[in-house]
Short mmCIF file of C-alpha atoms and ligand atoms in Angstrom, two decimals:
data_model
loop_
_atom_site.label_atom_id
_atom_site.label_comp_id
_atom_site.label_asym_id
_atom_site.label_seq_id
_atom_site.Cartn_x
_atom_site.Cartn_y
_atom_site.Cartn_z
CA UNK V 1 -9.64 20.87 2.00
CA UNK V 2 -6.36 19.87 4.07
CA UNK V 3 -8.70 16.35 4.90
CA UNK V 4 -9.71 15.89 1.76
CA UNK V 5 -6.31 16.55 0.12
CA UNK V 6 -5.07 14.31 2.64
CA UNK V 7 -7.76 11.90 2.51
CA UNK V 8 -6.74 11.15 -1.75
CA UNK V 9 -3.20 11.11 -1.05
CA UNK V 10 -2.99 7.66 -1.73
CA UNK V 11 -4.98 7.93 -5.28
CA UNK V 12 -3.03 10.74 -5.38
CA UNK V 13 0.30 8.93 -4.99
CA UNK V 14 0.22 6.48 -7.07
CA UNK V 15 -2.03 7.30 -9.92
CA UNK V 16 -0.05 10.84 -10.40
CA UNK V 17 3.02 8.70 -9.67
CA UNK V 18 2.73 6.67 -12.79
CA UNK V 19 0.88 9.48 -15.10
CA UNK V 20 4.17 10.91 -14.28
CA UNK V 21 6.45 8.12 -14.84
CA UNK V 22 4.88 8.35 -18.46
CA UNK V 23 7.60 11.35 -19.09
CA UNK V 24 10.43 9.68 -17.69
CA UNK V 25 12.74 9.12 -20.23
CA UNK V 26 10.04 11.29 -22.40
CA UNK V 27 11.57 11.64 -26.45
CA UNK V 28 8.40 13.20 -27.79
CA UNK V 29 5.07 11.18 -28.79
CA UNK V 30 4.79 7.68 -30.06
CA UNK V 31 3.02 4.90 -29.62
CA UNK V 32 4.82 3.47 -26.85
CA UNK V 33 3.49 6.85 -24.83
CA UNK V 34 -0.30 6.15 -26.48
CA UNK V 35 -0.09 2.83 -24.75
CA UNK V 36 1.67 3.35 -21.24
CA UNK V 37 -0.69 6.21 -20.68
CA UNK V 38 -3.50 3.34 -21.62
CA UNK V 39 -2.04 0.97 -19.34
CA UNK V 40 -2.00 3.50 -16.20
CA UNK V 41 -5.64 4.81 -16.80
CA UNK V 42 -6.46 1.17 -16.99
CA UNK V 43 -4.51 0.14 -13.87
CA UNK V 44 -6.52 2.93 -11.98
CA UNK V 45 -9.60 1.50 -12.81
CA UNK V 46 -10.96 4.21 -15.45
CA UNK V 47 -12.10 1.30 -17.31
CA UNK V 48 -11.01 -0.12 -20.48
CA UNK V 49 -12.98 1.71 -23.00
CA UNK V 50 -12.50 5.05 -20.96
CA UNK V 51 -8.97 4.31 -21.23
CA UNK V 52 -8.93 4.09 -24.61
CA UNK V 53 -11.20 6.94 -25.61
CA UNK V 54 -8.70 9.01 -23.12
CA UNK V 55 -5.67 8.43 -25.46
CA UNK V 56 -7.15 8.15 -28.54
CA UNK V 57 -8.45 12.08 -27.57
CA UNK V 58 -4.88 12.84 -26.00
CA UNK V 59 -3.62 11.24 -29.21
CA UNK V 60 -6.03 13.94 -31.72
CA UNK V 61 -5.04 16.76 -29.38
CA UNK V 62 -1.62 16.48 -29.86
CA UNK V 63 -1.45 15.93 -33.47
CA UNK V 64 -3.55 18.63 -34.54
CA UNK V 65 -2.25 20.79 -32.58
CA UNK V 66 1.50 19.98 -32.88
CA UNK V 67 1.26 19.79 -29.14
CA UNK V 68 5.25 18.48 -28.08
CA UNK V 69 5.73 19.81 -24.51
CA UNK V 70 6.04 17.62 -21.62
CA UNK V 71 4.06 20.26 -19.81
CA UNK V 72 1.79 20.99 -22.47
CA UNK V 73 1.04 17.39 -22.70
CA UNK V 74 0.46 16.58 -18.99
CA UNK V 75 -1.90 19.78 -18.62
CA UNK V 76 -3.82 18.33 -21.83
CA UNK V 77 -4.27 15.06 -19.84
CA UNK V 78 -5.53 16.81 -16.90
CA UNK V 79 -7.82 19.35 -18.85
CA UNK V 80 -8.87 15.97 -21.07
CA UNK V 81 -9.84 13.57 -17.77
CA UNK V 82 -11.74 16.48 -15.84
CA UNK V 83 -13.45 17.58 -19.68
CA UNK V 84 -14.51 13.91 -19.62
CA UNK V 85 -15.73 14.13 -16.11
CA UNK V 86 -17.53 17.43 -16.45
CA UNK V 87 -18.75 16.70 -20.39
CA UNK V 88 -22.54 15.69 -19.55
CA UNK V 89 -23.01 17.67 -16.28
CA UNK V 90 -23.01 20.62 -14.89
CA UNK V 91 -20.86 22.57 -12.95
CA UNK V 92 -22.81 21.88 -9.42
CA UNK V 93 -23.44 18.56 -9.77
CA UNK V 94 -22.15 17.33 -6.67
CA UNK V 95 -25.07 19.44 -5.24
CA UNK V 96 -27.90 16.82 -3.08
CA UNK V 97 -31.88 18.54 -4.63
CA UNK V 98 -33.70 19.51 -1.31
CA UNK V 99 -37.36 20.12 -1.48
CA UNK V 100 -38.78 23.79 -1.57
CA UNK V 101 -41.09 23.18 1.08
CA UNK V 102 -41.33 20.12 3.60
CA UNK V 103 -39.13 17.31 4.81
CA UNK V 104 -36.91 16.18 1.76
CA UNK V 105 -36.32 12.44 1.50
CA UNK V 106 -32.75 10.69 0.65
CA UNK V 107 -32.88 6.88 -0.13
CA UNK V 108 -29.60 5.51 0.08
CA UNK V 109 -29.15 2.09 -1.86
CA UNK V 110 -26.20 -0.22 -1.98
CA UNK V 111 -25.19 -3.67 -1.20
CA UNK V 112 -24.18 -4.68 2.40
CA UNK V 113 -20.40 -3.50 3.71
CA UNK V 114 -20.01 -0.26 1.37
CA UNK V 115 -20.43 2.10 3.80
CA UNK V 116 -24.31 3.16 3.55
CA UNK V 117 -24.61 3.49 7.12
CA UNK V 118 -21.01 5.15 7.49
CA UNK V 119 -22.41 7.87 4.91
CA UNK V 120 -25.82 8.51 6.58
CA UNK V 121 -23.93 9.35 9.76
CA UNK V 122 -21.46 11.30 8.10
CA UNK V 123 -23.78 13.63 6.26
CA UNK V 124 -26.63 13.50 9.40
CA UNK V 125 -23.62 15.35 11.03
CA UNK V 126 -23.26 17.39 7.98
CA UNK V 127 -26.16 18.49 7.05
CA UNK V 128 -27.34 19.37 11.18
CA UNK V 129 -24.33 21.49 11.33
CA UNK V 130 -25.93 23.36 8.24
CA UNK V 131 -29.11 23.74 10.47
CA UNK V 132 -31.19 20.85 9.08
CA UNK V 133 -33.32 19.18 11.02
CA UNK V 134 -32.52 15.68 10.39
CA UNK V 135 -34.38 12.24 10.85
CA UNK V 136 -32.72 8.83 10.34
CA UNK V 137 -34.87 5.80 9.19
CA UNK V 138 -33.16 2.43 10.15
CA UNK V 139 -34.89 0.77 7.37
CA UNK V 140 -32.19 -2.24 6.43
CA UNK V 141 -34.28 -4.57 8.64
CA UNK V 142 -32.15 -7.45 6.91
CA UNK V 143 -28.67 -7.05 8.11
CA UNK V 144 -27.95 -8.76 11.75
CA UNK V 145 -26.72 -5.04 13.51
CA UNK V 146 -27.52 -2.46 10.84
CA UNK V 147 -30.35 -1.02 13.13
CA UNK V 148 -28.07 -0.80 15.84
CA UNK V 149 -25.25 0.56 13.88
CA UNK V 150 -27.21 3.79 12.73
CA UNK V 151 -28.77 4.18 15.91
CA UNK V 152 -24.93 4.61 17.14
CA UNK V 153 -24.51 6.87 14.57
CA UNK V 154 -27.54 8.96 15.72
CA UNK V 155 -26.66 9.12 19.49
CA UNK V 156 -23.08 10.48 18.03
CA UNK V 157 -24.66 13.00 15.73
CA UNK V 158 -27.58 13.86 18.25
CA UNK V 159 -30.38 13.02 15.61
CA UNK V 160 -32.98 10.37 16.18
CA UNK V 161 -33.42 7.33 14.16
CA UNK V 162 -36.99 5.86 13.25
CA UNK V 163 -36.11 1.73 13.86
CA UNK V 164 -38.19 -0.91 14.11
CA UNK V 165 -37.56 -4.91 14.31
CA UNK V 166 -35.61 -6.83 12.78
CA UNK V 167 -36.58 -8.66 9.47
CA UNK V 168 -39.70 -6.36 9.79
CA UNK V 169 -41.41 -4.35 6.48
CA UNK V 170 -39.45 -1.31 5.42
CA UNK V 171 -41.86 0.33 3.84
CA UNK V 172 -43.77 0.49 7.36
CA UNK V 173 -40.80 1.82 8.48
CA UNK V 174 -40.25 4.46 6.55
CA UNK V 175 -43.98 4.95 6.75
CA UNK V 176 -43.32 5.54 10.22
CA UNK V 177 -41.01 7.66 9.51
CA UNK V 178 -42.24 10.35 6.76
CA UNK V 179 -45.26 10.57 9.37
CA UNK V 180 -42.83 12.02 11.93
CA UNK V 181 -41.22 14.12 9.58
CA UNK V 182 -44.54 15.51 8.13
CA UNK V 183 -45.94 16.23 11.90
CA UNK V 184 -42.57 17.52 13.58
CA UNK V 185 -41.49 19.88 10.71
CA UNK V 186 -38.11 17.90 9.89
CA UNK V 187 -35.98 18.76 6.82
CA UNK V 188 -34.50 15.72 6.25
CA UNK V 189 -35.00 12.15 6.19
CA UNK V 190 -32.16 9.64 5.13
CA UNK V 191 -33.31 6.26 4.57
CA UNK V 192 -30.86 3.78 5.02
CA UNK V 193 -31.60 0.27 3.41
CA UNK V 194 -31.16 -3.32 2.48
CA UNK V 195 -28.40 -4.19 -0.55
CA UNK V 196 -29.96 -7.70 -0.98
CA UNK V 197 -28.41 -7.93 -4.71
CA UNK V 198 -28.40 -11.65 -4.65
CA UNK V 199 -32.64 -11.40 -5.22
CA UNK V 200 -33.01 -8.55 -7.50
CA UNK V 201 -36.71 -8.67 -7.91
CA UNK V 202 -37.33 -8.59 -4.22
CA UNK V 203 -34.71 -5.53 -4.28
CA UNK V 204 -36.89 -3.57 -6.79
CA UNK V 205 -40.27 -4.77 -5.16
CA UNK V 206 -38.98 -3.49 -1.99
CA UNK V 207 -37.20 -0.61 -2.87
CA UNK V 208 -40.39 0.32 -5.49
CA UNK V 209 -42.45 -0.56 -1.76
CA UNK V 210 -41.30 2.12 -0.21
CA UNK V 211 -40.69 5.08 -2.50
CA UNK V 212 -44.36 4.37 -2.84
CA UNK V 213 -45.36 5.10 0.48
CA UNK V 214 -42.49 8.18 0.88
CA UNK V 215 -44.73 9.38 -2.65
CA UNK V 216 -47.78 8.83 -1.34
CA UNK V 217 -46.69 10.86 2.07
CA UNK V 218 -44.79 13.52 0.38
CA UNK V 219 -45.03 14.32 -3.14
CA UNK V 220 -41.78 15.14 -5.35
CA UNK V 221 -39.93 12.44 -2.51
CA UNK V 222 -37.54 10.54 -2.72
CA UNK V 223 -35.70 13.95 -4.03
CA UNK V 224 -32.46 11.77 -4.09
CA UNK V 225 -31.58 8.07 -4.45
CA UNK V 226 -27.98 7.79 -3.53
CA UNK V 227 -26.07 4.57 -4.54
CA UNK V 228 -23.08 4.14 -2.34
CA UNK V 229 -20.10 2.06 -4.12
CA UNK V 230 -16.79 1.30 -2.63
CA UNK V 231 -14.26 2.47 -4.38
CA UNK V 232 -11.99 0.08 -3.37
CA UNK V 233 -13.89 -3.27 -5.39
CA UNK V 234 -12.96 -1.88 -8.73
CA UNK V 235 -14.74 -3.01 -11.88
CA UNK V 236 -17.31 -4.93 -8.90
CA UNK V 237 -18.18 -1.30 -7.70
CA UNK V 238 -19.04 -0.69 -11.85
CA UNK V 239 -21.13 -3.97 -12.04
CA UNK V 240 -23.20 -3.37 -8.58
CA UNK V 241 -23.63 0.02 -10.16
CA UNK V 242 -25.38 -1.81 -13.59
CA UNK V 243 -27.61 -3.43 -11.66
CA UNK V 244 -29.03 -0.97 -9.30
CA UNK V 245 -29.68 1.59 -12.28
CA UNK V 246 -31.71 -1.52 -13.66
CA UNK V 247 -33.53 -1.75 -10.37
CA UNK V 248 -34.58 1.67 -9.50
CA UNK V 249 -33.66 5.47 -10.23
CA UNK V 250 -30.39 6.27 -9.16
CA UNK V 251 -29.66 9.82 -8.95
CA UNK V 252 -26.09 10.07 -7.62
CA UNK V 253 -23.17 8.35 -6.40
CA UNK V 254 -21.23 7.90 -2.59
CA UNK V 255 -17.91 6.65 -3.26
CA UNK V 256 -16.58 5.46 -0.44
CA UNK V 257 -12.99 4.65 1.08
CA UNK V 258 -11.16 6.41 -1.80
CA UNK V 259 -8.86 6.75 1.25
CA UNK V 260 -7.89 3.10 0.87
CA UNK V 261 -7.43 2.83 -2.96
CA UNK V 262 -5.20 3.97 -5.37
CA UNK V 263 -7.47 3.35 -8.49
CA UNK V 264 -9.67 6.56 -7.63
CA UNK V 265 -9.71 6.35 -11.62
CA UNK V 266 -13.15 4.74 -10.87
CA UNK V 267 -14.63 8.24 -10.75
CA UNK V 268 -13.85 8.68 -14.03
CA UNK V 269 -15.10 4.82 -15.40
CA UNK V 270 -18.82 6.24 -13.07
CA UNK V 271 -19.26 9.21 -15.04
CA UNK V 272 -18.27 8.01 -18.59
CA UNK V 273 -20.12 4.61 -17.95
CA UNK V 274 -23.19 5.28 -16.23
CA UNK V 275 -23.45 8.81 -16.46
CA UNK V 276 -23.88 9.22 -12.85
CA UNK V 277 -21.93 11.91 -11.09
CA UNK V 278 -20.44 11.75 -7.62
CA UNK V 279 -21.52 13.50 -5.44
CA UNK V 280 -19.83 13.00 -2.16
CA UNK V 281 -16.52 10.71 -1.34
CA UNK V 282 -15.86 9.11 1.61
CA UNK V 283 -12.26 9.37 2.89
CA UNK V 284 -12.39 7.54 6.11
CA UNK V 285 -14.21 6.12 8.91
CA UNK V 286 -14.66 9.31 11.11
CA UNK V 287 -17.41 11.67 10.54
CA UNK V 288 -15.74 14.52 9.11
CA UNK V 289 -14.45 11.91 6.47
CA UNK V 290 -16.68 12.99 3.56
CA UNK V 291 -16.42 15.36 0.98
CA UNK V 292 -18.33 16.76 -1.71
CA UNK V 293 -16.16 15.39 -5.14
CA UNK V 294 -15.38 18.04 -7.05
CA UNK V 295 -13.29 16.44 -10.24
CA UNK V 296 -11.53 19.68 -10.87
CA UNK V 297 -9.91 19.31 -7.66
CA UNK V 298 -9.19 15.69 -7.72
CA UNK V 299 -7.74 15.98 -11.44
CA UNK V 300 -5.13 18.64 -10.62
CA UNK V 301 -4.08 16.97 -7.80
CA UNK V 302 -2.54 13.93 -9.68
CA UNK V 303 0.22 15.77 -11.47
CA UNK V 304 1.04 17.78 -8.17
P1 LIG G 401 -23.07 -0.77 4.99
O1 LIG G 401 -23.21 -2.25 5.19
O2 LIG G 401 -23.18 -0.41 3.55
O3 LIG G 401 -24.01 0.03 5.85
O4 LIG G 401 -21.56 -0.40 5.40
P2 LIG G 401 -21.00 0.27 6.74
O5 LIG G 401 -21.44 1.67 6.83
O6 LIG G 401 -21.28 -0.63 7.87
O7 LIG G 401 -19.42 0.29 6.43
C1 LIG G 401 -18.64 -0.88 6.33
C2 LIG G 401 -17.22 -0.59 6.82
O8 LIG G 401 -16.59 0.35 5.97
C3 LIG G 401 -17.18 0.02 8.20
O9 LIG G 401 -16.13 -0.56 8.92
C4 LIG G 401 -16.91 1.51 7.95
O10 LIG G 401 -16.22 2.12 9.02
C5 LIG G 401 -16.05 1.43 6.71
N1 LIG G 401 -16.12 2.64 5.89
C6 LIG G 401 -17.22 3.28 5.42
N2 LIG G 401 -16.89 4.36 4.67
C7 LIG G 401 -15.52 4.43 4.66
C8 LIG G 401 -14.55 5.32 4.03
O11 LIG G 401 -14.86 6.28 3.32
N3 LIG G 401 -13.23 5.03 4.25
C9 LIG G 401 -12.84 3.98 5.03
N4 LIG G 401 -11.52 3.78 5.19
N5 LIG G 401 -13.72 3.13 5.61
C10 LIG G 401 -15.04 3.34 5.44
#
């Protein structure tokens, strides 16, 4: 919690800083309030129409229930942002599916530099700690050093990663690699990939490639198909996010280096957007850096 807290401070910061700043001088409701609260959402990348659908909600809170306090009004922001969060999900959505029986299969999708192979490392360690037996599948055969990079990651966590050559066929890779899960009783694969987005049909002909084969190998897999998004790219993150939804079956968002960004609004601008929940946050380069999001946590900190 302590790494986590510490790990949003600078969302934290700034985004609580200026929700505060809203009562600075506070005289009671008017539209002058209604639009500097839509100007902070906005500049913390909850997204425009988020932004307004926040206030205009604030807005019919406060009138009909003669709501004047400036605590009363902060707590109905915070109960209104993590209502909007938690409005189509449930409680445990941050929760990854696992398979009842046999190796369970994580794709994780996402253009190059996001932090895909950061977050398979991360939750390799994370999920052996838990006493999974995890396998790695280096299966972004397009990026000069992304083989080499998860191997890294493997030899740090102690797990071992299926690879084969570069520019080679994923889908024999992961092949390879659902084979060795199958026949040496692993729990988990994660799959990390290619985030060619500049060729989207060869994205969904590859990416449809090989949850074929992970199907055919192990029915009910992929259980999860993670898109990781860095937080820190804004309305880019939101527009990467469009087009991988269009491409294959997203189940679930990484949002990376919310360390870095003060516009961790973007949780907010996933949820309401895309309906896609977070599920885990990356807050940092090391491999404890990753959390599960839990937007209950994250809202109350921003008044604090
Ligand atoms: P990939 O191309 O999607 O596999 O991205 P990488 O895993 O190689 O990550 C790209 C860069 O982002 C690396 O330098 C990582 O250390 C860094 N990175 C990944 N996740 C985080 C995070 O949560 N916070 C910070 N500050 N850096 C991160």
């Amino acid at each position: 919690v302590d790494r986590y807290n510490r790990g949003l401070e600078k969302s934290r910061r700034t985004f609580g800083q200026k929700l505060t700043a809203l009562f600075t001088n506070f005289n009671g409701v008017d539209d002058d309030f209604y639009d500097d609260l839509e100007e902070t959402l906005i500049g913390a990348d909850v997204g425009f129409d988020t932004a307004v659908q926040i206030s205009d909600e604030v807005r019919e809170e406060i009138e009909t229930n003669h709501v004047s306090g400036q605590k009363e009004i902060s707590n109905l922001i915070v109960a209104k942002l993590v209502s909007l969060y938690t409005r189509n999900g449930t409680k445990e959505d941050n929760h990854l599916v696992f398979a009842t029986e046999g190796p369970s299969v994580f794709l994780f999708v996402g253009v190059n530099g996001v932090g895909k192979t950061t977050s398979i490392g991360k939750l390799a360690a994370r999920f052996k700690k838990r006493g999974k037996k995890v396998l790695l599948a280096a299966c972004d055969t397009f990026r000069a050093g992304a083989i080499e990079q998860l191997q890294e990651w493997g030899k740090r966590d102690g797990v071992p990663v299926v690879a084969g050559p570069e520019k080679s066929d994923p889908a024999a890779i992961v092949f390879d690699a659902v084979q060795k899960a199958k026949k040496e009783d692993y729990d988990l694969v994660l799959v990390d990939t290619a985030g060619r987005l500049q060729n989207k049909v060869n994205l969904m002909k590859e990416l449809d490639k090989m949850r074929r084969v992970i199907t055919r190998e192990i029915p009910h897999a992929p259980q999860e198909i993670l898109l990781v998004l860095d937080a820190t790219t804004g309305q880019n993150a939101m527009n990467q996010a469009k087009v991988f939804q269009e491409t294959t079956d997203v189940t679930g968002i990484i949002l990376t280096k919310l360390d870095g960004t003060a516009k961790g609004g973007i949780v907010l601008a996933i949820r309401n957007q895309l309906h896609l929940s977070v599920k885990y946050v990356g807050l940092g380069e090391q491999v404890d850096d990753l959390s599960p999001f839990s937007p209950q946590e994250f809202v109350d900190g921003l008044f604090s």
